[in-house]
mmCIF file of C-alpha atoms in Angstrom:
data_model
loop_
_atom_site.group_PDB
_atom_site.id
_atom_site.type_symbol
_atom_site.label_atom_id
_atom_site.label_comp_id
_atom_site.label_asym_id
_atom_site.label_seq_id
_atom_site.Cartn_x
_atom_site.Cartn_y
_atom_site.Cartn_z
ATOM 1 C CA MET E 30 96.632 112.841 92.539
ATOM 2 C CA ASN E 31 93.772 113.367 95.001
ATOM 3 C CA ILE E 32 92.037 111.248 97.607
ATOM 4 C CA GLU E 33 88.568 111.965 98.926
ATOM 5 C CA THR E 34 88.687 111.110 102.636
ATOM 6 C CA ASN E 35 85.025 111.806 103.370
ATOM 7 C CA PHE E 36 84.529 108.094 102.713
ATOM 8 C CA ASN E 37 81.129 106.470 102.338
ATOM 9 C CA LEU E 38 80.511 103.162 104.058
ATOM 10 C CA GLU E 39 80.113 101.194 100.841
ATOM 11 C CA ALA E 40 83.511 102.298 99.475
ATOM 12 C CA THR E 41 85.614 99.960 101.591
ATOM 13 C CA PRO E 42 89.342 99.708 100.803
ATOM 14 C CA GLU E 43 88.928 96.212 99.369
ATOM 15 C CA ARG E 44 86.018 97.189 97.097
ATOM 16 C CA VAL E 45 87.805 100.296 95.879
ATOM 17 C CA TYR E 46 90.957 98.355 95.065
ATOM 18 C CA SER E 47 89.108 95.438 93.418
ATOM 19 C CA LEU E 48 87.051 97.696 91.173
ATOM 20 C CA MET E 49 90.124 99.634 90.086
ATOM 21 C CA LYS E 50 91.862 96.357 89.214
ATOM 22 C CA LEU E 51 88.914 95.421 87.000
ATOM 23 C CA ILE E 52 88.987 98.759 85.201
ATOM 24 C CA GLU E 53 92.769 98.479 84.856
ATOM 25 C CA MET E 54 92.364 95.251 82.897
ATOM 26 C CA LYS E 55 89.656 96.530 80.565
ATOM 27 C CA ARG E 56 87.351 99.474 79.991
ATOM 28 C CA TYR E 57 83.867 98.534 81.135
ATOM 29 C CA THR E 58 80.482 100.205 81.098
ATOM 30 C CA GLN E 59 78.582 100.458 84.340
ATOM 31 C CA GLU E 60 76.227 97.693 83.218
ATOM 32 C CA GLU E 61 79.162 95.401 82.406
ATOM 33 C CA LEU E 62 80.685 96.050 85.809
ATOM 34 C CA LYS E 63 77.346 95.275 87.407
ATOM 35 C CA GLN E 64 77.327 91.862 85.726
ATOM 36 C CA LEU E 65 80.905 91.169 86.816
ATOM 37 C CA VAL E 66 80.425 91.948 90.492
ATOM 38 C CA HIS E 67 76.925 90.435 90.834
ATOM 39 C CA PRO E 68 75.985 88.762 93.159
ATOM 40 C CA ILE E 69 78.986 89.741 95.307
ATOM 41 C CA SER E 70 77.848 93.344 95.462
ATOM 42 C CA LYS E 71 74.456 95.013 95.269
ATOM 43 C CA GLU E 72 73.946 97.556 92.502
ATOM 44 C CA GLY E 73 73.603 100.420 94.989
ATOM 45 C CA GLU E 74 76.934 99.518 96.552
ATOM 46 C CA LEU E 75 78.609 99.376 93.137
ATOM 47 C CA ASN E 76 77.229 102.794 92.238
ATOM 48 C CA LYS E 77 78.599 104.330 95.428
ATOM 49 C CA VAL E 78 82.054 102.857 94.893
ATOM 50 C CA LEU E 79 82.038 104.142 91.308
ATOM 51 C CA LYS E 80 80.973 107.569 92.551
ATOM 52 C CA TYR E 81 83.774 107.542 95.101
ATOM 53 C CA LEU E 82 86.357 106.650 92.449
ATOM 54 C CA THR E 83 84.967 109.352 90.174
ATOM 55 C CA ASP E 84 85.075 111.946 92.966
ATOM 56 C CA CYS E 85 88.753 111.083 93.479
ATOM 57 C CA LYS E 86 89.266 111.448 89.715
ATOM 58 C CA TRP E 87 90.810 107.975 89.634
ATOM 59 C CA ILE E 88 88.323 106.927 86.924
ATOM 60 C CA SER E 89 86.162 108.680 84.354
ATOM 61 C CA LYS E 90 83.792 107.783 81.541
ATOM 62 C CA ASN E 91 84.910 108.038 77.929
ATOM 63 C CA SER E 92 82.782 108.795 74.868
ATOM 64 C CA HIS E 93 81.648 105.142 74.760
ATOM 65 C CA ASN E 94 80.316 105.356 78.319
ATOM 66 C CA GLN E 95 83.145 103.114 79.521
ATOM 67 C CA TYR E 96 85.187 103.722 82.645
ATOM 68 C CA GLU E 97 88.867 104.546 82.172
ATOM 69 C CA LEU E 98 91.578 104.425 84.826
ATOM 70 C CA HIS E 99 93.578 107.515 85.872
ATOM 71 C CA PHE E 100 95.685 105.969 88.621
ATOM 72 C CA GLU E 101 99.313 104.861 88.321
ATOM 73 C CA LYS E 102 99.176 101.183 87.402
ATOM 74 C CA LYS E 103 102.420 100.346 89.189
ATOM 75 C CA TYR E 104 100.675 101.080 92.495
ATOM 76 C CA LEU E 105 97.871 98.648 91.694
ATOM 77 C CA GLU E 106 100.148 95.611 91.450
ATOM 78 C CA THR E 107 99.363 94.758 95.078
ATOM 79 C CA ILE E 108 96.993 96.160 97.665
ATOM 80 C CA ASP E 109 100.023 97.040 99.836
ATOM 81 C CA LEU E 110 101.427 99.262 97.088
ATOM 82 C CA PHE E 111 97.977 100.791 96.676
ATOM 83 C CA ARG E 112 97.885 101.593 100.406
ATOM 84 C CA LYS E 113 101.384 103.064 100.286
ATOM 85 C CA ARG E 114 100.384 105.395 97.438
ATOM 86 C CA LEU E 115 97.280 106.529 99.306
ATOM 87 C CA ASN E 116 99.318 107.231 102.424
ATOM 88 C CA SER E 117 101.659 109.421 100.375
ATOM 89 C CA ILE E 118 98.780 111.797 99.531
ATOM 90 C CA LEU E 119 96.427 111.118 102.417
ATOM 91 C CA PHE E 120 96.098 114.523 104.078
ATOM 92 C CA ASP E 121 96.981 116.871 101.249
ATOM 93 C CA GLY E 122 94.558 119.788 101.203
ATOM 94 C CA ASP E 123 91.766 120.613 103.621
ATOM 95 C CA LYS E 124 91.297 118.934 106.991
ATOM 96 C CA THR E 125 88.377 116.567 106.541
ATOM 97 C CA ILE E 126 86.275 114.665 109.049
ATOM 98 C CA PHE E 127 88.579 111.661 108.550
ATOM 99 C CA TYR E 128 91.536 113.841 109.514
ATOM 100 C CA MET E 129 89.726 115.039 112.648
ATOM 101 C CA PHE E 130 88.898 111.498 113.737
ATOM 102 C CA THR E 131 92.432 110.296 113.103
ATOM 103 C CA GLU E 132 94.181 113.200 114.812
ATOM 104 C CA TRP E 133 91.990 112.859 117.905
ATOM 105 C CA VAL E 134 92.565 109.111 118.180
ATOM 106 C CA VAL E 135 96.349 109.014 117.673
ATOM 107 C CA THR E 136 97.021 111.937 120.039
ATOM 108 C CA ASN E 137 95.063 110.347 122.893
ATOM 109 C CA ASP E 138 96.647 108.332 125.687
ATOM 110 C CA GLU E 139 95.748 104.916 127.086
ATOM 111 C CA ARG E 140 92.350 106.232 128.119
ATOM 112 C CA ILE E 141 91.072 105.728 124.589
ATOM 113 C CA LEU E 142 91.517 101.968 124.963
ATOM 114 C CA GLY E 143 88.474 102.030 127.217
ATOM 115 C CA ILE E 144 86.267 103.793 124.647
ATOM 116 C CA LYS E 145 84.423 101.941 121.901
ATOM 117 C CA VAL E 146 84.720 103.415 118.420
ATOM 118 C CA ASN E 147 80.986 104.079 118.270
ATOM 119 C CA ASP E 148 81.306 106.242 121.401
ATOM 120 C CA TYR E 149 83.975 108.551 119.977
ATOM 121 C CA THR E 150 81.480 111.292 119.148
ATOM 122 C CA LYS E 151 80.153 111.201 122.715
ATOM 123 C CA GLU E 152 83.681 111.864 123.943
ATOM 124 C CA ASN E 153 84.352 114.569 121.376
ATOM 125 C CA SER E 154 81.351 116.310 119.838
ATOM 126 C CA ASP E 155 83.619 118.079 117.331
ATOM 127 C CA LEU E 156 83.829 114.767 115.471
ATOM 128 C CA VAL E 157 80.233 115.190 114.279
ATOM 129 C CA ARG E 158 80.420 117.210 111.074
ATOM 130 C CA GLU E 159 78.320 117.614 107.960
ATOM 131 C CA GLY E 160 75.607 115.375 109.376
ATOM 132 C CA LYS E 161 77.937 112.336 109.343
ATOM 133 C CA ILE E 162 76.880 111.051 112.763
ATOM 134 C CA ASN E 163 77.956 107.482 112.004
ATOM 135 C CA PHE E 164 81.196 108.348 110.232
ATOM 136 C CA HIS E 165 83.055 106.185 112.753
ATOM 137 C CA LEU E 166 81.830 103.118 110.814
ATOM 138 C CA GLN E 167 83.811 103.976 107.697
ATOM 139 C CA TRP E 168 86.625 105.636 109.643
ATOM 140 C CA ARG E 169 87.530 102.415 111.464
ATOM 141 C CA LEU E 170 87.789 100.449 108.182
ATOM 142 C CA TRP E 171 90.034 102.954 106.451
ATOM 143 C CA ALA E 172 92.084 103.779 109.586
ATOM 144 C CA ARG E 173 92.930 100.101 109.990
ATOM 145 C CA PHE E 174 93.731 99.714 106.287
ATOM 146 C CA LEU E 175 95.957 102.819 106.198
ATOM 147 C CA GLY E 176 98.003 101.625 109.150
ATOM 148 C CA PHE E 177 96.803 103.727 112.076
ATOM 149 C CA GLY E 178 96.112 100.756 114.328
ATOM 150 C CA ASN E 179 93.939 97.696 114.802
ATOM 151 C CA LEU E 180 90.345 97.014 115.750
ATOM 152 C CA HIS E 181 89.591 94.532 118.519
ATOM 153 C CA ASN E 182 86.118 93.960 119.989
ATOM 154 C CA LYS E 183 84.908 97.440 118.941
ATOM 155 C CA ILE E 184 87.999 99.046 120.489
ATOM 156 C CA PHE E 185 90.507 100.712 118.179
ATOM 157 C CA ILE E 186 94.112 100.287 119.326
ATOM 158 C CA PRO E 187 96.139 103.182 117.871
ATOM 159 C CA ASN E 188 99.551 102.318 116.453
ATOM 160 C CA PRO E 189 100.591 104.363 113.390
ATOM 161 C CA SER E 190 103.698 102.269 112.703
ATOM 162 C CA ASP E 191 102.486 101.001 109.307
ATOM 163 C CA ARG E 192 101.489 104.523 108.273
ATOM 164 C CA ILE E 193 104.972 105.818 109.181
ATOM 165 C CA LYS E 194 106.665 102.868 107.470
ATOM 166 C CA ASP E 195 104.766 103.636 104.249
ATOM 167 C CA ILE E 196 105.929 107.248 104.398
ATOM 168 C CA ILE E 197 109.555 106.255 105.004
ATOM 169 C CA ASP E 198 109.415 103.792 102.110
ATOM 170 C CA PHE E 199 107.683 106.145 99.689
ATOM 171 C CA TYR E 200 109.821 109.207 100.433
ATOM 172 C CA HIS E 201 113.119 107.476 101.256
ATOM 173 C CA HIS E 202 114.894 109.634 98.653
ATOM 174 C CA GLU E 203 114.215 112.712 100.811
ATOM 175 C CA GLN E 204 116.143 111.427 103.829
ATOM 176 C CA SER E 205 119.637 110.160 104.571
ATOM 177 C CA LEU E 206 119.658 106.388 104.920
ATOM 178 C CA ASP E 207 121.824 104.085 107.005
ATOM 179 C CA LYS E 208 123.284 106.845 109.121
ATOM 180 C CA PRO E 209 122.087 108.600 112.279
ATOM 181 C CA ILE E 210 120.173 111.847 111.809
ATOM 182 C CA PRO E 211 118.922 114.056 114.647
ATOM 183 C CA LEU E 212 115.455 112.964 115.699
ATOM 184 C CA ASN E 213 114.192 116.551 115.720
ATOM 185 C CA VAL E 214 115.141 116.848 112.029
ATOM 186 C CA PHE E 215 113.283 113.630 111.212
ATOM 187 C CA LEU E 216 110.198 114.631 113.220
ATOM 188 C CA ASN E 217 109.999 118.015 111.517
ATOM 189 C CA TRP E 218 110.036 116.180 108.190
ATOM 190 C CA LEU E 219 107.579 113.508 109.314
ATOM 191 C CA ILE E 220 104.848 115.929 110.348
ATOM 192 C CA THR E 221 104.947 117.559 106.921
ATOM 193 C CA LYS E 222 103.925 114.149 105.528
ATOM 194 C CA CYS E 223 101.766 113.088 108.497
ATOM 195 C CA PRO E 224 100.247 116.301 109.902
ATOM 196 C CA GLU E 225 97.865 114.261 112.068
ATOM 197 C CA LEU E 226 100.888 113.389 114.257
ATOM 198 C CA LYS E 227 101.843 116.992 115.045
ATOM 199 C CA ASN E 228 100.005 117.056 118.365
ATOM 200 C CA CYS E 229 101.754 113.830 119.392
ATOM 201 C CA LEU E 230 104.850 115.969 120.002
ATOM 202 C CA VAL E 231 104.656 118.283 123.008
ATOM 203 C CA ASP E 232 107.689 119.864 124.723
ATOM 204 C CA ASN E 233 110.050 117.176 123.409
ATOM 205 C CA ASN E 234 107.751 114.445 124.717
ATOM 206 C CA ILE E 235 106.429 111.836 122.290
ATOM 207 C CA SER E 236 102.887 110.600 122.905
ATOM 208 C CA THR E 237 101.961 107.097 124.014
ATOM 209 C CA PHE E 238 100.952 105.657 120.650
ATOM 210 C CA LEU E 239 103.626 107.393 118.606
ATOM 211 C CA SER E 240 106.163 106.003 121.102
ATOM 212 C CA LEU E 241 104.620 102.574 120.550
ATOM 213 C CA ALA E 242 104.952 102.982 116.780
ATOM 214 C CA PHE E 243 108.601 104.024 116.975
ATOM 215 C CA ARG E 244 109.485 101.112 119.254
ATOM 216 C CA GLU E 245 107.738 98.667 116.933
ATOM 217 C CA LEU E 246 109.573 100.057 113.888
ATOM 218 C CA HIS E 247 112.814 99.797 115.871
ATOM 219 C CA ASP E 248 112.090 96.136 116.646
ATOM 220 C CA GLN E 249 111.293 95.487 112.969
ATOM 221 C CA LYS E 250 114.640 97.085 112.032
ATOM 222 C CA ILE E 251 112.872 99.648 109.866
ATOM 223 C CA ILE E 252 114.500 102.315 112.024
ATOM 224 C CA LYS E 253 117.072 102.361 114.803
ATOM 225 C CA LEU E 254 116.492 104.699 117.742
ATOM 226 C CA GLU E 255 119.682 106.007 119.325
ATOM 227 C CA TYR E 256 120.772 108.137 122.266
ATOM 228 C CA HIS E 257 123.946 110.156 121.717
ATOM 229 C CA GLN E 258 125.519 111.475 124.887
ATOM 230 C CA ASP E 259 125.824 115.280 125.119
ATOM 231 C CA PHE E 260 123.618 115.919 122.066
ATOM 232 C CA PRO E 261 121.578 119.040 122.939
ATOM 233 C CA TYR E 262 118.175 117.967 121.553
ATOM 234 C CA ILE E 263 116.723 115.068 123.534
ATOM 235 C CA TRP E 264 113.305 113.568 122.920
ATOM 236 C CA TYR E 265 111.448 111.460 125.469
ATOM 237 C CA LEU E 266 109.365 108.427 124.613
ATOM 238 C CA THR E 267 106.609 107.308 126.939
ATOM 239 C CA SER E 268 108.392 105.188 129.525
ATOM 240 C CA SER E 269 108.561 101.423 128.952
ATOM 241 C CA MET E 270 110.546 99.214 131.308
ATOM 242 C CA PHE E 271 110.104 96.245 128.956
ATOM 243 C CA HIS E 272 111.860 97.753 125.934
ATOM 244 C CA GLU E 273 115.543 98.307 125.287
ATOM 245 C CA ILE E 274 114.761 101.935 124.375
ATOM 246 C CA ASP E 275 113.347 103.289 127.607
ATOM 247 C CA ARG E 276 112.917 107.032 127.203
ATOM 248 C CA GLN E 277 115.708 109.201 125.843
ATOM 249 C CA VAL E 278 116.297 109.395 122.086
ATOM 250 C CA THR E 279 118.402 111.879 120.134
ATOM 251 C CA HIS E 280 118.915 110.252 116.723
ATOM 252 C CA ILE E 281 117.215 107.927 114.294
ATOM 253 C CA ASN E 282 118.714 105.703 111.615
ATOM 254 C CA LEU E 283 116.333 104.985 108.730
ATOM 255 C CA ARG E 284 116.497 101.476 107.399
ATOM 256 C CA GLY E 285 113.243 101.431 105.453
ATOM 257 C CA ASP E 286 112.746 99.552 102.178
ATOM 258 C CA GLN E 287 114.389 101.361 99.312
ATOM 259 C CA ASP E 288 112.519 100.666 96.079
#
Protein backbone atom coordinates (compact mmCIF):
# COMPACT_ATOMS: atom_id res chain seq x y z
CA MET A 1 0.00 0.00 0.00
CA ASN A 2 1.41 3.38 -1.04
CA ILE A 3 0.39 6.99 -0.57
CA GLU A 4 1.58 9.82 -2.77
CA THR A 5 2.11 12.78 -0.44
CA ASN A 6 3.07 15.29 -3.13
CA PHE A 7 -0.62 16.19 -3.15
CA ASN A 8 -2.23 18.40 -5.77
CA LEU A 9 -4.69 21.04 -4.64
CA GLU A 10 -7.68 19.44 -6.36
CA ALA A 11 -7.18 16.08 -4.60
CA THR A 12 -8.63 17.12 -1.26
CA PRO A 13 -9.20 14.40 1.36
CA GLU A 14 -12.97 14.60 0.93
CA ARG A 15 -12.84 14.33 -2.87
CA VAL A 16 -10.40 11.44 -2.73
CA TYR A 17 -12.54 9.54 -0.25
CA SER A 18 -15.83 10.26 -2.07
CA LEU A 19 -14.50 9.13 -5.44
CA MET A 20 -13.12 5.92 -3.95
CA LYS A 21 -16.51 5.21 -2.38
CA LEU A 22 -18.14 5.57 -5.80
CA ILE A 23 -15.67 3.19 -7.41
CA GLU A 24 -16.11 0.78 -4.50
CA MET A 25 -19.81 0.50 -5.26
CA LYS A 26 -19.42 -0.02 -9.00
CA ARG A 27 -16.84 0.04 -11.77
CA TYR A 28 -17.26 3.23 -13.75
CA THR A 29 -15.67 4.71 -16.84
CA GLN A 30 -14.25 8.19 -16.62
CA GLU A 31 -17.20 9.56 -18.59
CA GLU A 32 -19.67 7.90 -16.21
CA LEU A 33 -17.87 9.36 -13.22
CA LYS A 34 -17.97 12.76 -14.87
CA GLN A 35 -21.76 12.52 -15.13
CA LEU A 36 -22.07 11.43 -11.50
CA VAL A 37 -20.02 14.24 -10.00
CA HIS A 38 -21.26 17.01 -12.33
CA PRO A 39 -21.98 19.81 -11.46
CA ILE A 40 -20.33 19.35 -8.04
CA SER A 41 -16.90 19.08 -9.60
CA LYS A 42 -15.36 20.44 -12.77
CA GLU A 43 -13.97 17.91 -15.24
CA GLY A 44 -10.40 19.13 -14.71
CA GLU A 45 -10.73 18.60 -10.97
CA LEU A 46 -12.11 15.09 -11.49
CA ASN A 47 -9.22 14.22 -13.79
CA LYS A 48 -6.66 15.35 -11.22
CA VAL A 49 -8.28 13.34 -8.44
CA LEU A 50 -8.36 10.28 -10.70
CA LYS A 51 -4.70 10.83 -11.56
CA TYR A 52 -3.85 11.09 -7.88
CA LEU A 53 -5.67 7.84 -7.09
CA THR A 54 -3.94 6.16 -10.02
CA ASP A 55 -0.52 7.42 -8.90
CA CYS A 56 -1.20 5.88 -5.48
CA LYS A 57 -2.21 2.65 -7.23
CA TRP A 58 -5.50 2.71 -5.33
CA ILE A 59 -7.42 2.45 -8.63
CA SER A 60 -6.67 1.28 -12.16
CA LYS A 61 -8.48 0.84 -15.45
CA ASN A 62 -9.55 -2.60 -16.61
CA SER A 63 -9.91 -3.87 -20.18
CA HIS A 64 -13.35 -2.20 -20.42
CA ASN A 65 -11.85 1.20 -19.56
CA GLN A 66 -13.56 1.09 -16.16
CA TYR A 67 -11.90 2.05 -12.89
CA GLU A 68 -11.35 -0.73 -10.36
CA LEU A 69 -10.55 -0.30 -6.67
CA HIS A 70 -7.32 -1.62 -5.10
CA PHE A 71 -7.80 -0.34 -1.56
CA GLU A 72 -9.00 -2.38 1.42
CA LYS A 73 -12.76 -1.90 1.54
CA LYS A 74 -12.94 -2.23 5.32
CA TYR A 75 -11.05 1.06 5.60
CA LEU A 76 -13.57 2.84 3.39
CA GLU A 77 -16.53 2.21 5.70
CA THR A 78 -16.01 5.65 7.26
CA ILE A 79 -13.74 8.57 6.50
CA ASP A 80 -12.19 8.15 9.97
CA LEU A 81 -11.12 4.60 9.13
CA PHE A 82 -9.79 5.88 5.81
CA ARG A 83 -7.70 8.49 7.65
CA LYS A 84 -6.42 5.90 10.11
CA ARG A 85 -5.25 3.66 7.25
CA LEU A 86 -3.48 6.56 5.56
CA ASN A 87 -1.74 7.49 8.79
CA SER A 88 -0.46 3.92 9.10
CA ILE A 89 1.50 4.28 5.83
CA LEU A 90 1.93 8.04 5.67
CA PHE A 91 5.71 8.47 5.65
CA ASP A 92 6.88 5.13 4.31
CA GLY A 93 9.62 5.67 1.75
CA ASP A 94 11.29 8.89 0.67
CA LYS A 95 10.93 12.19 2.51
CA THR A 96 8.60 14.28 0.38
CA ILE A 97 7.75 17.97 0.46
CA PHE A 98 4.74 17.12 2.65
CA TYR A 99 7.08 15.45 5.13
CA MET A 100 9.35 18.51 5.17
CA PHE A 101 6.44 20.87 5.82
CA THR A 102 5.04 18.66 8.56
CA GLU A 103 8.34 18.05 10.34
CA TRP A 104 9.16 21.77 10.36
CA VAL A 105 5.75 22.74 11.73
CA VAL A 106 5.43 20.15 14.52
CA THR A 107 8.99 20.66 15.79
CA ASN A 108 8.56 24.43 16.12
CA ASP A 109 7.66 26.19 19.35
CA GLU A 110 4.98 28.78 20.10
CA ARG A 111 6.62 31.18 17.66
CA ILE A 112 4.91 29.43 14.77
CA LEU A 113 1.52 30.57 16.10
CA GLY A 114 2.43 34.04 14.88
CA ILE A 115 3.19 32.89 11.32
CA LYS A 116 0.50 32.47 8.68
CA VAL A 117 0.63 29.25 6.69
CA ASN A 118 1.24 31.15 3.46
CA ASP A 119 4.38 32.67 5.02
CA TYR A 120 5.99 29.33 5.92
CA THR A 121 8.29 29.38 2.89
CA LYS A 122 9.50 32.86 3.82
CA GLU A 123 10.51 31.50 7.22
CA ASN A 124 12.10 28.38 5.79
CA SER A 125 13.22 28.48 2.16
CA ASP A 126 13.94 24.74 2.24
CA LEU A 127 10.18 24.20 2.04
CA VAL A 128 10.20 25.31 -1.61
CA ARG A 129 10.94 22.19 -3.64
CA GLU A 130 10.23 20.98 -7.15
CA GLY A 131 8.68 24.31 -8.10
CA LYS A 132 5.80 23.81 -5.63
CA ILE A 133 5.84 27.38 -4.32
CA ASN A 134 2.22 27.23 -3.16
CA PHE A 135 2.35 23.73 -1.70
CA HIS A 136 1.21 25.16 1.63
CA LEU A 137 -2.33 25.34 0.18
CA GLN A 138 -2.67 21.58 -0.12
CA TRP A 139 -0.47 20.88 2.89
CA ARG A 140 -2.83 22.67 5.28
CA LEU A 141 -5.85 20.63 4.06
CA TRP A 142 -4.16 17.27 4.41
CA ALA A 143 -2.30 18.16 7.64
CA ARG A 144 -5.60 19.05 9.28
CA PHE A 145 -7.29 15.92 7.95
CA LEU A 146 -4.46 13.61 9.07
CA GLY A 147 -4.54 14.97 12.60
CA PHE A 148 -1.52 17.25 12.84
CA GLY A 149 -3.48 20.23 14.13
CA ASN A 150 -6.13 22.78 13.26
CA LEU A 151 -6.38 25.82 11.02
CA HIS A 152 -7.70 29.07 12.46
CA ASN A 153 -7.66 32.40 10.59
CA LYS A 154 -4.77 31.30 8.33
CA ILE A 155 -2.76 30.16 11.36
CA PHE A 156 -2.06 26.45 11.76
CA ILE A 157 -2.10 25.30 15.39
CA PRO A 158 0.06 22.15 15.63
CA ASN A 159 -1.30 19.33 17.77
CA PRO A 160 -0.51 15.81 16.49
CA SER A 161 -2.75 14.08 19.04
CA ASP A 162 -5.13 12.62 16.43
CA ARG A 163 -2.20 11.39 14.34
CA ILE A 164 -0.71 9.63 17.39
CA LYS A 165 -4.10 8.22 18.40
CA ASP A 166 -4.51 6.70 14.92
CA ILE A 167 -1.10 5.05 15.22
CA ILE A 168 -1.86 3.66 18.68
CA ASP A 169 -5.20 2.30 17.45
CA PHE A 170 -3.84 0.81 14.24
CA TYR A 171 -0.75 -0.80 15.76
CA HIS A 172 -2.12 -1.62 19.22
CA HIS A 173 -1.06 -5.26 18.77
CA GLU A 174 2.60 -4.15 18.80
CA GLN A 175 2.45 -2.65 22.30
CA SER A 176 1.49 -3.78 25.78
CA LEU A 177 -1.91 -2.42 26.75
CA ASP A 178 -3.34 -1.45 30.12
CA LYS A 179 -0.03 -1.54 31.92
CA PRO A 180 2.76 1.01 32.36
CA ILE A 181 5.65 0.83 29.90
CA PRO A 182 8.74 3.04 30.02
CA LEU A 183 8.15 6.21 28.03
CA ASN A 184 11.52 5.91 26.30
CA VAL A 185 10.46 2.49 24.96
CA PHE A 186 7.19 3.93 23.65
CA LEU A 187 8.89 6.96 22.08
CA ASN A 188 11.44 4.80 20.29
CA TRP A 189 8.54 2.82 18.84
CA LEU A 190 6.48 5.91 18.02
CA ILE A 191 9.15 7.58 15.91
CA THR A 192 9.44 4.47 13.75
CA LYS A 193 5.77 5.04 12.84
CA CYS A 194 5.87 8.86 12.96
CA PRO A 195 9.40 9.86 11.87
CA GLU A 196 8.30 13.50 11.57
CA LEU A 197 8.23 13.61 15.40
CA LYS A 198 11.86 12.57 15.88
CA ASN A 199 13.13 16.13 16.23
CA CYS A 200 10.47 16.82 18.86
CA LEU A 201 12.64 14.81 21.27
CA VAL A 202 15.88 16.50 22.32
CA ASP A 203 17.93 15.52 25.40
CA ASN A 204 14.91 13.94 27.11
CA ASN A 205 12.86 17.09 26.54
CA ILE A 206 9.58 16.82 24.65
CA SER A 207 8.69 19.74 22.38
CA THR A 208 5.83 22.16 22.96
CA PHE A 209 3.30 20.66 20.56
CA LEU A 210 4.15 17.03 21.23
CA SER A 211 3.71 17.81 24.95
CA LEU A 212 0.33 19.33 24.09
CA ALA A 213 -0.64 16.18 22.17
CA PHE A 214 0.35 13.86 25.02
CA ARG A 215 -1.56 15.91 27.58
CA GLU A 216 -4.65 15.93 25.38
CA LEU A 217 -4.47 12.15 24.88
CA HIS A 218 -4.05 11.80 28.65
CA ASP A 219 -7.18 13.89 29.23
CA GLN A 220 -9.09 11.80 26.68
CA LYS A 221 -7.98 8.64 28.53
CA ILE A 222 -6.34 7.30 25.39
CA ILE A 223 -3.10 7.17 27.36
CA LYS A 224 -2.10 7.72 30.97
CA LEU A 225 1.15 9.57 31.67
CA GLU A 226 2.89 8.49 34.86
CA TYR A 227 5.92 9.42 36.94
CA HIS A 228 7.56 6.53 38.79
CA GLN A 229 9.91 7.59 41.56
CA ASP A 230 13.54 6.45 41.17
CA PHE A 231 13.07 5.28 37.56
CA PRO A 232 16.33 6.22 35.77
CA TYR A 233 14.88 7.51 32.47
CA ILE A 234 12.90 10.71 32.99
CA TRP A 235 11.32 12.71 30.19
CA TYR A 236 10.29 16.35 30.54
CA LEU A 237 7.19 17.84 28.99
CA THR A 238 7.01 21.54 28.29
CA SER A 239 5.93 23.06 31.59
CA SER A 240 2.21 23.64 32.17
CA MET A 241 0.96 24.89 35.52
CA PHE A 242 -2.64 24.27 34.46
CA HIS A 243 -2.34 20.51 33.89
CA GLU A 244 -2.11 17.69 36.39
CA ILE A 245 0.96 16.39 34.52
CA ASP A 246 3.40 19.25 34.90
CA ARG A 247 6.76 18.09 33.58
CA GLN A 248 8.26 14.78 34.64
CA VAL A 249 7.09 11.56 32.98
CA THR A 250 8.68 8.11 33.09
CA HIS A 251 5.93 5.73 31.94
CA ILE A 252 2.92 5.60 29.68
CA ASN A 253 -0.14 3.37 29.85
CA LEU A 254 -1.81 2.82 26.47
CA ARG A 255 -5.56 2.77 26.57
CA GLY A 256 -6.26 3.24 22.87
CA ASP A 257 -9.18 1.64 21.03
CA GLN A 258 -8.54 -2.02 20.40
CA ASP A 259 -10.32 -3.13 17.23
